Short mmCIF file of C-alpha atoms in Angstrom, two decimals:
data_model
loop_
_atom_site.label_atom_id
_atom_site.label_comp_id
_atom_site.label_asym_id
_atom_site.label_seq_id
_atom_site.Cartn_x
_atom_site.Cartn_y
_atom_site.Cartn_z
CA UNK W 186 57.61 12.70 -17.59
CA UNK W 187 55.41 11.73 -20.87
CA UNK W 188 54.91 8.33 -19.03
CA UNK W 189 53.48 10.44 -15.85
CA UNK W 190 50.75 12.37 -18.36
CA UNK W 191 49.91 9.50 -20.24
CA UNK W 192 49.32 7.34 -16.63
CA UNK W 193 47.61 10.30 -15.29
CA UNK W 194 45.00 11.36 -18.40
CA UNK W 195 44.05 7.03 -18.73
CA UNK W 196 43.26 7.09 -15.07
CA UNK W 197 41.13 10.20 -15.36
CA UNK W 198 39.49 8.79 -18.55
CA UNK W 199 39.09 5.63 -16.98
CA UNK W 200 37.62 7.14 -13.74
CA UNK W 201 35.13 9.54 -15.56
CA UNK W 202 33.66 6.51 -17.56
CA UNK W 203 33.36 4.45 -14.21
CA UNK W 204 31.03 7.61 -12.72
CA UNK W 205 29.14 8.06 -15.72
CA UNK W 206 28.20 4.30 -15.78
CA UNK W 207 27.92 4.08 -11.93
CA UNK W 208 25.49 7.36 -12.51
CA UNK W 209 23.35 5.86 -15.50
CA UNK W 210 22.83 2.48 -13.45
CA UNK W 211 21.70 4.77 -10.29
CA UNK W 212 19.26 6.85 -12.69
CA UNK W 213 17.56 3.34 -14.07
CA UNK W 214 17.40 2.04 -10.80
CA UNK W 215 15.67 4.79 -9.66
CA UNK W 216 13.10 4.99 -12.76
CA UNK W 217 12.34 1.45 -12.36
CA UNK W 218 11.61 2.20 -8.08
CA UNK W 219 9.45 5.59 -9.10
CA UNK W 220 7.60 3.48 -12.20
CA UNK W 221 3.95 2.78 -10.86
CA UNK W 222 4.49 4.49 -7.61
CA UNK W 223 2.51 7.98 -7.48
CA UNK W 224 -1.44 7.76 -9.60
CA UNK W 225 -2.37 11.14 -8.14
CA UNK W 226 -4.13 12.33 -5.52
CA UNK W 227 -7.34 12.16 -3.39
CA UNK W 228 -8.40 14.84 -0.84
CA UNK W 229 -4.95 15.95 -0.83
CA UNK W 230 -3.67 13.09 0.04
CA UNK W 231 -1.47 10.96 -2.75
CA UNK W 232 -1.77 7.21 -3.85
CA UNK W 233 1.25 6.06 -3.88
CA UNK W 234 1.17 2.73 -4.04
CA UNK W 235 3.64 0.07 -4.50
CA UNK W 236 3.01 -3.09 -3.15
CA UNK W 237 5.69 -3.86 -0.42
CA UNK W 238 8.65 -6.26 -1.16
CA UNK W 239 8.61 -8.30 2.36
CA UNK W 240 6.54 -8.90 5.47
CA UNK W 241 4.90 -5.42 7.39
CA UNK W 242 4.97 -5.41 11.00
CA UNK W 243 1.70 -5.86 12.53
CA UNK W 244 2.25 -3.10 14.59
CA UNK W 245 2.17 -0.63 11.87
CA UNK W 246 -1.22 -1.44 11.14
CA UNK W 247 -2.08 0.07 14.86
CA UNK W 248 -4.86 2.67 15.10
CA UNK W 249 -7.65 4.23 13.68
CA UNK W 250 -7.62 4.65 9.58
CA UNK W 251 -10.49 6.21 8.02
CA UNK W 252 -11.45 5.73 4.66
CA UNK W 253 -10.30 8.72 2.02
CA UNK W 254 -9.88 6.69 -1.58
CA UNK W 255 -11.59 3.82 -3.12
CA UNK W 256 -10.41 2.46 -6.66
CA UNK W 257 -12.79 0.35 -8.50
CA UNK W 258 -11.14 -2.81 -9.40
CA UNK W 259 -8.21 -4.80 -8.07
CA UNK W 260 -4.43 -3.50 -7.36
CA UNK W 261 -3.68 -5.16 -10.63
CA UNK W 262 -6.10 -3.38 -12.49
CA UNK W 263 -4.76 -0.12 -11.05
CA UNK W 264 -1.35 -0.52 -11.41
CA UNK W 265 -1.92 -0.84 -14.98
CA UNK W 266 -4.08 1.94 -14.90
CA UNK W 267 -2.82 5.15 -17.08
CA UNK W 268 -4.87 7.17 -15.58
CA UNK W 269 -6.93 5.81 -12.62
CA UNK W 270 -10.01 8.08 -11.37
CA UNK W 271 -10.09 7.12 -7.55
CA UNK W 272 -13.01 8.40 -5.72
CA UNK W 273 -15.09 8.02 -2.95
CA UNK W 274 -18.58 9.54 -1.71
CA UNK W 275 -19.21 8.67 2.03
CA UNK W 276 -22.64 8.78 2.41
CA UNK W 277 -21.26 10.12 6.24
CA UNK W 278 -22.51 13.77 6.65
CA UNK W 279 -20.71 15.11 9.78
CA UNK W 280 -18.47 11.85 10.07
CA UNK W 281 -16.72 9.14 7.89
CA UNK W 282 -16.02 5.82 7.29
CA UNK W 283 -12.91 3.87 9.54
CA UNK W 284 -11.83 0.70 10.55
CA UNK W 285 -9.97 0.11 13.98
CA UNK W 286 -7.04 -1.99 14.53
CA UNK W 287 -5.89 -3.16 17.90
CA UNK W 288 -2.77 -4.97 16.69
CA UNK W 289 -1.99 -6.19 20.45
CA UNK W 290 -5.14 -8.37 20.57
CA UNK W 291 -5.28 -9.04 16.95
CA UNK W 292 -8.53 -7.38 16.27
CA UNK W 293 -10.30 -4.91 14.50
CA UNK W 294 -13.75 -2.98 14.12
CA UNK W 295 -14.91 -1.65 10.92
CA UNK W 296 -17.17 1.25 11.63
CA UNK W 297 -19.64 2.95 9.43
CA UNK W 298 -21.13 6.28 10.16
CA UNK W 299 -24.67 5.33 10.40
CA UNK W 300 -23.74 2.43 13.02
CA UNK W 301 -21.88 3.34 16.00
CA UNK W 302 -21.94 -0.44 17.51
CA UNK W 303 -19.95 -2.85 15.36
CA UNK W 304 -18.49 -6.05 16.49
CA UNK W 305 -14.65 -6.66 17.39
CA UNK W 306 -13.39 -8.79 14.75
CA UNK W 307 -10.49 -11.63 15.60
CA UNK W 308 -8.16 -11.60 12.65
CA UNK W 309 -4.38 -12.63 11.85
CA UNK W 310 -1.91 -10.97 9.94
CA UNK W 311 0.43 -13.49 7.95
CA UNK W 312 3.17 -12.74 4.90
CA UNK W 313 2.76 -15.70 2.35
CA UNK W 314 0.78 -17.06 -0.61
CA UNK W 315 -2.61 -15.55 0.00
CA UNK W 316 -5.07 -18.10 -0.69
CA UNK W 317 -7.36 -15.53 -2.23
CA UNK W 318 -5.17 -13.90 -4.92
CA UNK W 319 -2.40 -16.86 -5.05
CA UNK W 320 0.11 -13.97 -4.63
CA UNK W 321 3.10 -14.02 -1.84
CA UNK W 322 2.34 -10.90 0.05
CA UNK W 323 0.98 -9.75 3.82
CA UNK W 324 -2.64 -10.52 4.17
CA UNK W 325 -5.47 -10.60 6.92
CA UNK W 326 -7.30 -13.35 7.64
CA UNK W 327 -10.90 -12.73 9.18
CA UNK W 328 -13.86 -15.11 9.91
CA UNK W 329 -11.98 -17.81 8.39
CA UNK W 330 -11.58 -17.98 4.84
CA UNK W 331 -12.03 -14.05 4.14
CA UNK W 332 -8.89 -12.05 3.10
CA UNK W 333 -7.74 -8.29 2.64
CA UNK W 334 -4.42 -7.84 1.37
CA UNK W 335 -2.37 -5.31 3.07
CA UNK W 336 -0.70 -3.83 -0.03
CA UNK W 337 1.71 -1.40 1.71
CA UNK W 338 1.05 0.60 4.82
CA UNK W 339 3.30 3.59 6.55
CA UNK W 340 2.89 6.16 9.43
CA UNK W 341 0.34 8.17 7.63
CA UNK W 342 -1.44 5.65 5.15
CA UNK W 343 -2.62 2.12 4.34
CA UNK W 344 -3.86 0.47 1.04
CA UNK W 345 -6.04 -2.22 1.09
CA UNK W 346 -7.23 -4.37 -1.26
CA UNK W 347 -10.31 -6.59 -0.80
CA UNK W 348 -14.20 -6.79 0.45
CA UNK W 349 -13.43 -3.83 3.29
CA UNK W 350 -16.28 -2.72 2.80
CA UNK W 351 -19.48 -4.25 1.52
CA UNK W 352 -21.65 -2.03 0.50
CA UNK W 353 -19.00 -0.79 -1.88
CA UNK W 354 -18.36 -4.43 -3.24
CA UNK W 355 -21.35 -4.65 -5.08
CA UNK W 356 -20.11 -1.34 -7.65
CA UNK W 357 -16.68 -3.84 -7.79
CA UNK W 358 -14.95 -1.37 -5.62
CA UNK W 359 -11.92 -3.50 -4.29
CA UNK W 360 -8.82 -0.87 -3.33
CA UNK W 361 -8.95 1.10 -0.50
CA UNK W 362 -6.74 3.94 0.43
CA UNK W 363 -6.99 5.13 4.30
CA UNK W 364 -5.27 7.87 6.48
CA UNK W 365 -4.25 7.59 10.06
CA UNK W 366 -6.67 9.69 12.06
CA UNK W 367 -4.83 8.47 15.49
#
């Protein structure tokens, strides 16, 4: 009988240390996924932004996206950012900004609101080193030799970082958060 309560009080000490461990490895893995995730929010709409681990289907970048957020500086810079101010001041009174991706023919439009007619632009979508940043990660090539890096992308946003649009470049704007309009 004292053999049966000794056996039984090591196996629940024994299995109370394994879920305590097992709980404080889930609880670091978890503050290491949230770390550099959410910087806030922009018209209601959050920056959360990780860069994804492996290649994005090119069909996720599909639709219209217009433009909501624009960081000034690089994903880098913003990622180390404590406290990054992301803002953006279309110049578009009763429209906005957007760029148009027709990921079955490999081609998109960047539209501005004081230009209706823009050019169809061939591009291709790859998941490698960039030549740009030197980085492994998925990236569009344009024109030959120009690059935006898709940083991460789901049903309702996209991050971009690059020259999307130039007459932001000039103030060193570089990140670019967009929402799915369709």
């Amino acid at each position: 009988m004292m053999k049966k309560i000794i056996f039984l009080a090591s196996a629940v000490f024994l299995l109370n240390s394994c879920v305590v461990r097992t709980a404080t490895k889930v609880v670091t893995g978890v503050a290491k996924v949230g770390y550099k995730a959410v910087k806030g929010t922009v018209n209601g709409i959050s920056w959360a932004v990780s860069k994804a681990k492996g290649k994005i289907d090119e069909d996720r970048v599909d639709g219209t996206w217009k433009v909501v957020g624009v960081y000034r500086g690089s994903f880098e810079d913003f990622s180390n950012d404590q406290n990054p101010e992301s803002s953006f001041n279309s110049d578009c009174a009763d429209s906005f900004d957007q760029i148009i991706f027709n990921a079955k023919k490999s081609k998109f439009k960047p539209v501005h609101c004081s230009s209706e007619k823009e050019d169809w632009v061939k591009y291709s979508m790859e998941f490698g080193k960039n030549p740009l940043t030197k980085e492994k990660e998925n990236y569009i090539e344009y024109n030959s030799n120009n690059y935006i890096s898709v940083i991460d992308v789901n049903n309702k946003t996209m991050v971009l970082e690059g020259n999307l649009m130039p007459k932001l470049a000039f103030s060193g704007a570089k990140l670019y958060l967009l929402e799915k309009v369709k």
